Short mmCIF file of C-alpha atoms in Angstrom, two decimals:
data_model
loop_
_atom_site.label_atom_id
_atom_site.label_comp_id
_atom_site.label_asym_id
_atom_site.label_seq_id
_atom_site.Cartn_x
_atom_site.Cartn_y
_atom_site.Cartn_z
CA MET I 1 -23.75 -46.15 -91.60
CA PRO I 2 -24.50 -45.96 -95.35
CA PHE I 3 -27.84 -44.74 -96.61
CA LEU I 4 -30.00 -47.74 -97.51
CA PRO I 5 -32.67 -46.86 -100.08
CA SER I 6 -34.30 -50.26 -99.56
CA ALA I 7 -34.88 -49.65 -95.83
CA LYS I 8 -38.37 -48.26 -96.32
CA ALA I 9 -42.02 -49.01 -95.78
CA ARG I 10 -44.20 -50.44 -98.54
CA LEU I 11 -46.04 -47.12 -98.52
CA ASP I 12 -43.16 -44.70 -98.91
CA VAL I 13 -44.95 -41.68 -100.35
CA GLY I 14 -47.00 -38.83 -98.96
CA PRO I 15 -48.56 -35.50 -99.97
CA ALA I 16 -45.12 -33.83 -99.90
CA ASP I 17 -44.19 -35.89 -103.00
CA GLU I 18 -46.44 -33.98 -105.37
CA GLY I 19 -44.65 -33.60 -108.72
CA ARG I 20 -42.71 -36.86 -108.42
CA ARG I 21 -43.26 -39.98 -110.48
CA LEU I 22 -44.82 -42.82 -108.48
CA SER I 23 -45.33 -46.54 -108.88
CA THR I 24 -48.39 -47.80 -107.01
CA ARG I 25 -50.24 -51.04 -106.38
CA PHE I 26 -53.76 -51.03 -105.01
CA THR I 27 -56.89 -53.10 -104.65
CA GLU I 28 -60.37 -51.87 -105.46
CA GLY I 29 -62.15 -54.10 -102.99
CA LEU I 30 -61.95 -57.18 -100.80
CA GLY I 31 -61.17 -60.24 -102.86
CA LYS I 32 -60.42 -58.26 -106.02
CA PRO I 33 -57.02 -58.61 -107.75
CA GLU I 34 -54.40 -55.89 -107.33
CA SER I 35 -54.05 -53.20 -109.97
CA GLU I 36 -51.05 -51.03 -110.83
CA ALA I 37 -50.75 -47.37 -111.75
CA THR I 38 -47.64 -45.36 -112.56
CA GLY I 39 -47.60 -41.63 -113.05
CA VAL I 40 -46.74 -38.19 -111.75
CA LEU I 41 -48.49 -37.31 -108.50
CA LEU I 42 -50.42 -34.17 -109.46
CA ARG I 43 -52.04 -33.71 -106.07
CA TRP I 44 -53.02 -35.56 -102.92
CA SER I 45 -56.47 -34.41 -101.86
CA GLY I 46 -57.71 -35.08 -98.35
CA GLY I 47 -56.01 -36.86 -95.50
CA LEU I 48 -53.02 -39.15 -95.38
CA SER I 49 -55.07 -42.33 -94.90
CA ASP I 50 -58.36 -41.38 -96.57
CA GLY I 51 -57.28 -39.01 -99.36
CA ILE I 52 -57.17 -39.41 -103.13
CA LEU I 53 -53.94 -39.53 -105.16
CA ARG I 54 -54.38 -38.00 -108.61
CA LEU I 55 -51.82 -39.56 -111.01
CA ARG I 56 -51.04 -38.55 -114.61
CA ARG I 57 -49.69 -41.33 -116.81
CA ARG I 58 -47.19 -40.83 -119.63
CA ASP I 59 -50.05 -40.89 -122.15
CA GLY I 60 -51.68 -37.95 -120.37
CA ILE I 61 -54.54 -39.93 -118.89
CA GLU I 62 -55.29 -39.16 -115.25
CA ARG I 63 -56.74 -41.44 -112.64
CA GLY I 64 -57.46 -41.26 -108.96
CA VAL I 65 -56.21 -43.81 -106.43
CA PRO I 66 -57.80 -43.82 -102.96
CA ALA I 67 -55.11 -43.84 -100.28
CA ASP I 68 -56.96 -46.47 -98.27
CA GLN I 69 -56.71 -48.88 -101.24
CA LEU I 70 -52.93 -48.63 -101.58
CA VAL I 71 -50.96 -51.84 -101.10
CA ALA I 72 -47.57 -50.38 -102.04
CA ALA I 73 -46.34 -47.03 -103.31
CA ARG I 74 -42.89 -45.64 -104.02
CA VAL I 75 -41.15 -42.81 -105.85
CA ILE I 76 -39.45 -44.11 -109.00
CA PRO I 77 -35.62 -43.83 -108.84
CA PRO I 78 -33.40 -41.90 -109.17
CA GLU I 79 -35.79 -39.54 -107.37
CA LEU I 80 -36.24 -40.03 -103.63
CA SER I 81 -39.41 -39.57 -101.64
CA ALA I 82 -39.61 -36.99 -98.86
CA TYR I 83 -39.73 -39.85 -96.35
CA ALA I 84 -36.58 -41.40 -97.84
CA VAL I 85 -34.68 -38.11 -97.66
CA GLN I 86 -35.78 -37.65 -94.05
CA ARG I 87 -34.33 -41.09 -93.25
CA MET I 88 -31.09 -40.08 -94.94
CA CYS I 89 -30.95 -36.84 -92.95
CA GLN I 90 -31.31 -38.86 -89.75
CA GLN I 91 -28.34 -41.01 -90.71
CA GLY I 92 -26.29 -37.84 -91.17
CA TRP I 93 -27.31 -36.52 -87.73
CA PRO I 94 -28.19 -39.60 -85.66
CA PRO I 95 -29.88 -39.20 -82.26
CA LEU I 96 -28.47 -40.69 -79.10
CA VAL I 97 -31.66 -42.74 -78.71
CA ALA I 98 -33.93 -43.93 -81.54
CA GLU I 99 -36.98 -46.15 -81.14
CA GLU I 100 -39.05 -47.20 -84.13
CA ARG I 101 -42.78 -47.57 -83.66
CA GLY I 102 -44.21 -48.42 -87.04
CA PRO I 103 -43.71 -45.46 -89.39
CA TRP I 104 -42.88 -43.16 -86.47
CA THR I 105 -39.34 -42.97 -85.08
CA PHE I 106 -38.96 -41.55 -81.58
CA ARG I 107 -35.62 -39.72 -81.23
CA ALA I 108 -33.90 -38.13 -78.26
CA SER I 109 -30.53 -36.50 -77.62
CA SER I 110 -29.59 -33.53 -75.46
CA GLY I 111 -32.08 -31.05 -76.89
CA ALA I 112 -29.67 -29.15 -79.13
CA THR I 113 -31.51 -29.66 -82.43
CA GLY I 114 -34.99 -30.41 -83.61
CA ARG I 115 -33.85 -33.17 -85.94
CA ALA I 116 -32.43 -35.34 -83.12
CA ASN I 117 -35.09 -34.54 -80.51
CA SER I 118 -38.37 -35.20 -82.28
CA VAL I 119 -40.53 -37.96 -83.71
CA ARG I 120 -39.82 -38.49 -87.40
CA VAL I 121 -43.24 -39.10 -88.91
CA ALA I 122 -43.26 -41.22 -92.09
CA GLY I 123 -46.91 -42.14 -92.38
CA ALA I 124 -50.04 -42.65 -90.33
CA PRO I 125 -49.39 -44.11 -86.87
CA LYS I 126 -50.41 -47.60 -85.90
CA GLY I 127 -53.64 -47.28 -83.95
CA SER I 128 -55.36 -43.96 -83.32
CA LEU I 129 -53.63 -40.61 -83.70
CA ARG I 130 -54.86 -39.56 -80.25
CA ALA I 131 -53.18 -42.57 -78.62
CA ALA I 132 -49.98 -42.02 -80.61
CA LEU I 133 -49.74 -38.38 -79.51
CA ALA I 134 -50.32 -39.31 -75.86
CA ASP I 135 -47.50 -41.86 -76.24
CA VAL I 136 -45.23 -39.15 -77.67
CA GLN I 137 -45.87 -36.88 -74.69
CA ARG I 138 -45.16 -39.63 -72.17
CA TRP I 139 -41.98 -40.71 -73.97
CA TYR I 140 -40.46 -37.21 -74.04
CA GLU I 141 -41.58 -36.26 -70.54
CA ALA I 142 -39.73 -39.33 -69.27
CA ARG I 143 -36.57 -37.91 -70.87
CA ASP I 144 -37.14 -34.33 -69.69
CA LEU I 145 -37.53 -33.12 -73.30
CA PRO I 146 -40.40 -31.24 -74.94
CA PRO I 147 -42.60 -33.38 -77.22
CA ARG I 148 -42.52 -32.54 -80.91
CA LEU I 149 -43.07 -34.13 -84.29
CA GLN I 150 -40.97 -33.67 -87.42
CA ILE I 151 -43.45 -34.08 -90.24
CA THR I 152 -43.35 -33.43 -93.98
CA HIS I 153 -45.45 -30.55 -95.26
CA PRO I 154 -48.03 -31.06 -96.57
CA SER I 155 -48.56 -34.24 -94.57
CA GLY I 156 -52.25 -35.01 -94.78
CA LEU I 157 -52.35 -34.87 -90.98
CA GLU I 158 -52.62 -31.10 -90.51
CA ASP I 159 -56.33 -30.92 -89.69
CA ALA I 160 -56.20 -33.92 -87.36
CA LEU I 161 -53.23 -32.47 -85.46
CA ASP I 162 -54.93 -29.09 -85.12
CA GLU I 163 -58.05 -30.77 -83.76
CA ARG I 164 -55.99 -32.55 -81.12
CA GLY I 165 -54.21 -29.41 -79.96
CA TRP I 166 -50.87 -29.92 -81.73
CA ALA I 167 -51.04 -26.53 -83.37
CA GLY I 168 -47.55 -25.16 -82.66
CA ARG I 169 -45.38 -25.21 -85.75
CA ARG I 170 -42.05 -24.11 -87.19
CA ARG I 171 -41.26 -24.70 -90.85
CA SER I 172 -38.07 -26.06 -92.40
CA ARG I 173 -36.80 -27.20 -95.78
CA VAL I 174 -34.48 -29.81 -97.19
CA LEU I 175 -32.45 -28.19 -99.96
CA VAL I 176 -30.60 -30.24 -102.59
CA ALA I 177 -28.06 -29.56 -105.33
CA SER I 178 -25.69 -31.49 -107.54
CA VAL I 179 -22.08 -31.50 -106.39
CA SER I 180 -20.88 -30.55 -109.87
CA ARG I 181 -23.08 -27.47 -109.86
CA LEU I 182 -21.72 -26.45 -106.47
CA LEU I 183 -18.16 -26.80 -107.73
CA ASN I 184 -18.95 -24.47 -110.63
CA ALA I 185 -20.81 -21.98 -108.44
CA THR I 186 -17.92 -21.74 -105.96
CA SER I 187 -15.00 -22.00 -108.41
CA GLU I 188 -13.72 -18.48 -107.71
CA ALA I 189 -13.42 -19.26 -104.00
CA HIS I 190 -10.77 -21.87 -104.81
CA GLN I 191 -8.53 -19.07 -106.10
CA ARG I 192 -8.41 -17.07 -102.87
CA SER I 193 -4.82 -16.85 -101.65
CA ASP I 194 -5.75 -14.99 -98.45
CA LEU I 195 -7.42 -18.04 -96.90
CA ASP I 196 -5.98 -21.24 -95.50
CA LEU I 197 -8.55 -24.04 -95.87
CA SER I 198 -7.91 -27.48 -94.44
CA ILE I 199 -9.94 -30.64 -93.91
CA GLU I 200 -9.31 -32.48 -90.67
CA THR I 201 -10.74 -35.64 -89.14
CA ALA I 202 -12.11 -34.22 -85.89
CA PRO I 203 -13.25 -30.95 -84.29
CA ASN I 204 -10.91 -29.19 -81.90
CA HIS I 205 -11.81 -26.72 -79.15
CA ASP I 206 -11.77 -23.71 -81.48
CA PHE I 207 -14.04 -25.52 -83.94
CA LEU I 208 -16.56 -26.35 -81.22
CA LYS I 209 -16.65 -22.74 -80.02
CA LEU I 210 -18.07 -21.75 -83.43
CA VAL I 211 -20.69 -24.53 -83.54
CA LEU I 212 -24.08 -22.91 -83.05
CA GLY I 213 -25.83 -24.35 -80.00
CA TYR I 214 -22.82 -26.19 -78.59
CA SER I 215 -22.62 -25.92 -74.80
CA PRO I 216 -21.92 -28.16 -71.81
CA ALA I 217 -25.64 -28.98 -71.71
CA THR I 218 -25.81 -30.03 -75.38
CA ALA I 219 -22.29 -31.37 -75.88
CA ALA I 220 -23.36 -35.03 -75.75
CA GLU I 221 -25.46 -34.66 -78.91
CA PHE I 222 -22.78 -32.89 -80.95
CA ASP I 223 -19.96 -35.11 -79.70
CA HIS I 224 -21.97 -38.21 -80.61
CA VAL I 225 -22.67 -37.02 -84.15
CA PHE I 226 -19.14 -35.77 -84.79
CA ALA I 227 -17.64 -39.07 -83.62
CA ALA I 228 -20.18 -41.59 -84.92
CA VAL I 229 -20.78 -40.64 -88.55
CA ARG I 230 -18.09 -41.55 -91.06
CA PRO I 231 -16.90 -40.57 -93.60
CA ALA I 232 -16.90 -37.00 -92.34
CA ALA I 233 -15.08 -33.78 -93.14
CA PHE I 234 -14.28 -30.98 -90.69
CA VAL I 235 -13.26 -27.85 -92.59
CA TYR I 236 -11.20 -25.13 -90.94
CA CYS I 237 -10.91 -21.76 -92.66
CA ARG I 238 -8.12 -19.56 -91.29
CA ASN I 239 -6.40 -16.35 -92.33
CA SER I 240 -2.66 -15.97 -92.79
CA ALA I 241 -2.26 -15.26 -89.07
CA GLY I 242 -3.87 -18.58 -88.18
CA GLU I 243 -7.11 -17.02 -86.88
CA LEU I 244 -10.13 -19.30 -87.34
CA LEU I 245 -12.66 -17.49 -89.55
CA GLY I 246 -15.17 -20.25 -90.17
CA ILE I 247 -15.91 -23.96 -90.01
CA GLY I 248 -17.80 -26.62 -91.93
CA HIS I 249 -18.91 -30.18 -91.30
CA ALA I 250 -20.30 -32.72 -93.76
CA THR I 251 -20.94 -36.45 -93.86
CA LEU I 252 -21.51 -39.01 -96.58
CA GLN I 253 -24.50 -41.31 -97.11
CA ASP I 254 -23.97 -43.39 -100.26
CA THR I 255 -23.72 -40.79 -103.08
CA TRP I 256 -25.15 -37.97 -100.95
CA CYS I 257 -23.09 -35.40 -99.07
CA GLY I 258 -24.92 -33.84 -96.15
CA ALA I 259 -23.70 -30.47 -94.88
CA THR I 260 -24.73 -30.15 -91.25
CA THR I 261 -22.63 -27.15 -90.19
CA ILE I 262 -21.31 -24.12 -92.07
CA GLN I 263 -20.58 -21.31 -89.66
CA THR I 264 -18.63 -18.06 -89.96
CA ALA I 265 -17.10 -16.15 -87.04
CA PRO I 266 -19.14 -12.98 -86.35
CA GLN I 267 -16.29 -10.63 -87.29
CA SER I 268 -15.78 -12.40 -90.63
CA ARG I 269 -19.32 -12.46 -92.00
CA ARG I 270 -20.14 -11.14 -95.48
CA SER I 271 -16.57 -11.70 -96.64
CA GLY I 272 -17.01 -14.89 -98.67
CA ILE I 273 -15.99 -17.29 -95.91
CA ALA I 274 -19.13 -19.44 -96.19
CA THR I 275 -18.62 -19.72 -99.95
CA ALA I 276 -15.00 -20.77 -99.50
CA ILE I 277 -16.01 -23.43 -96.95
CA THR I 278 -18.73 -24.69 -99.27
CA ALA I 279 -16.19 -24.92 -102.09
CA GLN I 280 -13.87 -26.99 -99.91
CA LEU I 281 -16.70 -29.31 -98.85
CA ALA I 282 -17.80 -29.69 -102.48
CA GLN I 283 -14.28 -30.79 -103.44
CA TRP I 284 -14.32 -33.28 -100.56
CA ALA I 285 -17.65 -34.59 -101.82
CA VAL I 286 -16.13 -35.14 -105.26
CA ASP I 287 -13.20 -36.99 -103.72
CA GLN I 288 -15.76 -39.22 -101.93
CA GLN I 289 -17.51 -39.85 -105.28
CA ALA I 290 -20.66 -38.12 -104.10
CA SER I 291 -22.92 -36.65 -106.75
CA ASN I 292 -25.62 -34.98 -104.66
CA TRP I 293 -25.77 -32.63 -101.73
CA TYR I 294 -28.44 -31.95 -99.11
CA LEU I 295 -28.89 -29.68 -96.11
CA GLN I 296 -31.66 -28.76 -93.66
CA LEU I 297 -32.61 -25.19 -92.85
CA PHE I 298 -35.33 -23.29 -91.03
CA GLU I 299 -37.47 -21.24 -93.40
CA ASP I 300 -37.20 -18.15 -91.20
CA ASN I 301 -33.47 -17.94 -91.94
CA ALA I 302 -33.93 -15.75 -95.02
CA ALA I 303 -30.23 -14.86 -95.33
CA ALA I 304 -29.11 -18.49 -95.44
CA LEU I 305 -31.89 -19.45 -97.84
CA GLY I 306 -30.83 -16.67 -100.19
CA PHE I 307 -27.19 -17.75 -99.96
CA TYR I 308 -27.86 -21.39 -100.81
CA GLU I 309 -30.40 -20.66 -103.52
CA GLY I 310 -27.78 -18.38 -105.07
CA LEU I 311 -25.47 -21.40 -105.28
CA GLY I 312 -28.12 -23.42 -107.12
CA PHE I 313 -29.88 -25.26 -104.31
CA VAL I 314 -33.56 -26.08 -104.79
CA THR I 315 -36.19 -27.26 -102.32
CA HIS I 316 -36.64 -31.04 -102.30
CA HIS I 317 -39.49 -30.81 -99.77
CA ARG I 318 -40.73 -28.80 -96.86
CA TYR I 319 -41.38 -30.09 -93.38
CA GLU I 320 -42.45 -28.68 -90.06
CA TYR I 321 -42.13 -29.27 -86.36
CA ARG I 322 -45.42 -29.68 -84.49
CA TRP I 323 -45.98 -29.48 -80.75
CA PRO I 324 -48.84 -28.95 -78.27
CA ALA I 325 -50.35 -25.47 -78.51
CA ASP I 326 -49.81 -24.76 -74.80
CA MET I 327 -46.03 -24.71 -75.40
CA THR I 328 -44.02 -21.86 -76.95
CA GLU I 329 -41.11 -21.93 -79.37
CA ALA I 330 -38.86 -20.87 -76.50
CA ASP I 331 -39.73 -24.15 -74.76
CA LEU I 332 -38.37 -26.08 -77.73
CA TRP I 333 -35.60 -23.79 -79.05
CA PRO I 334 -34.21 -21.78 -76.11
CA GLU I 335 -31.71 -20.20 -78.52
CA ARG I 336 -34.02 -18.39 -80.98
CA ASP I 337 -31.09 -17.64 -83.28
CA ASN I 338 -30.50 -21.34 -83.90
CA HIS I 339 -31.17 -21.55 -87.63
CA ALA I 340 -29.46 -24.91 -88.12
CA ASP I 341 -32.60 -26.99 -87.34
#
């Protein structure tokens, strides 16, 4: 399914969009005409629904816009809001079940990843937050999955979630880069004659053995994603003896390439395999006429963050997973070494 920038709410911005240029419409009171304000979001003070947006216009003048007076708000293209990028990420890794409830999307699969087994929060819920959270717990309990939210950071909901006992958290980032920059950063990897890199249309048994988190219990989620999202590239990196050294998987949403899997065999780490796979995926992205690249990564994976930042990736926005404080991370991520999000 292609990424549809128009498939968004009228209020498609949040506190995580600080630094981006916004177009807003708002009313200053009942019966008063709508006003417009365009400018860079300097800061979002207070909560998501009752905060103040501080905008700086091109002429340098600043003004505040109360969030509860907003009629419409969007990030001015070609930039994308954090909410829009989260929607795009979901299209690249779709859950087995998705149910939209206003700006919240309930998602469930087989528990392998956070991104396909959490509520994607893209604004304040309809009704009270307390009722929405109780609904989340019932929905996931019915599917034998732990309840969790995937929410941009900052979100404007932090204090309210803490007050209601949703204090567990694990932080992630969406990193972005231009495809042309990646090609330049990985150009030397294209010259390696000791590696056999190929792009195939599906994962075989050896590929799946290297996929972090893949098991009989989670296979339904991975198999669904690998079969459902097209176009897709499955990169195999082998040595001259045919031994599989690493794998990569990426999909396409409009002009965006999303890398969901880059994994190196344990015995082949720190030998440039991940760079070579990235180079092959970047060339595939060019062939697909993609111009941008995104990936999701837990912040506690310092080695991977350093690797991607070294290739020129920057943080588009941060987000976090939230869950009830009486649960532990082990309840949500049984495999603590799962850094793929």
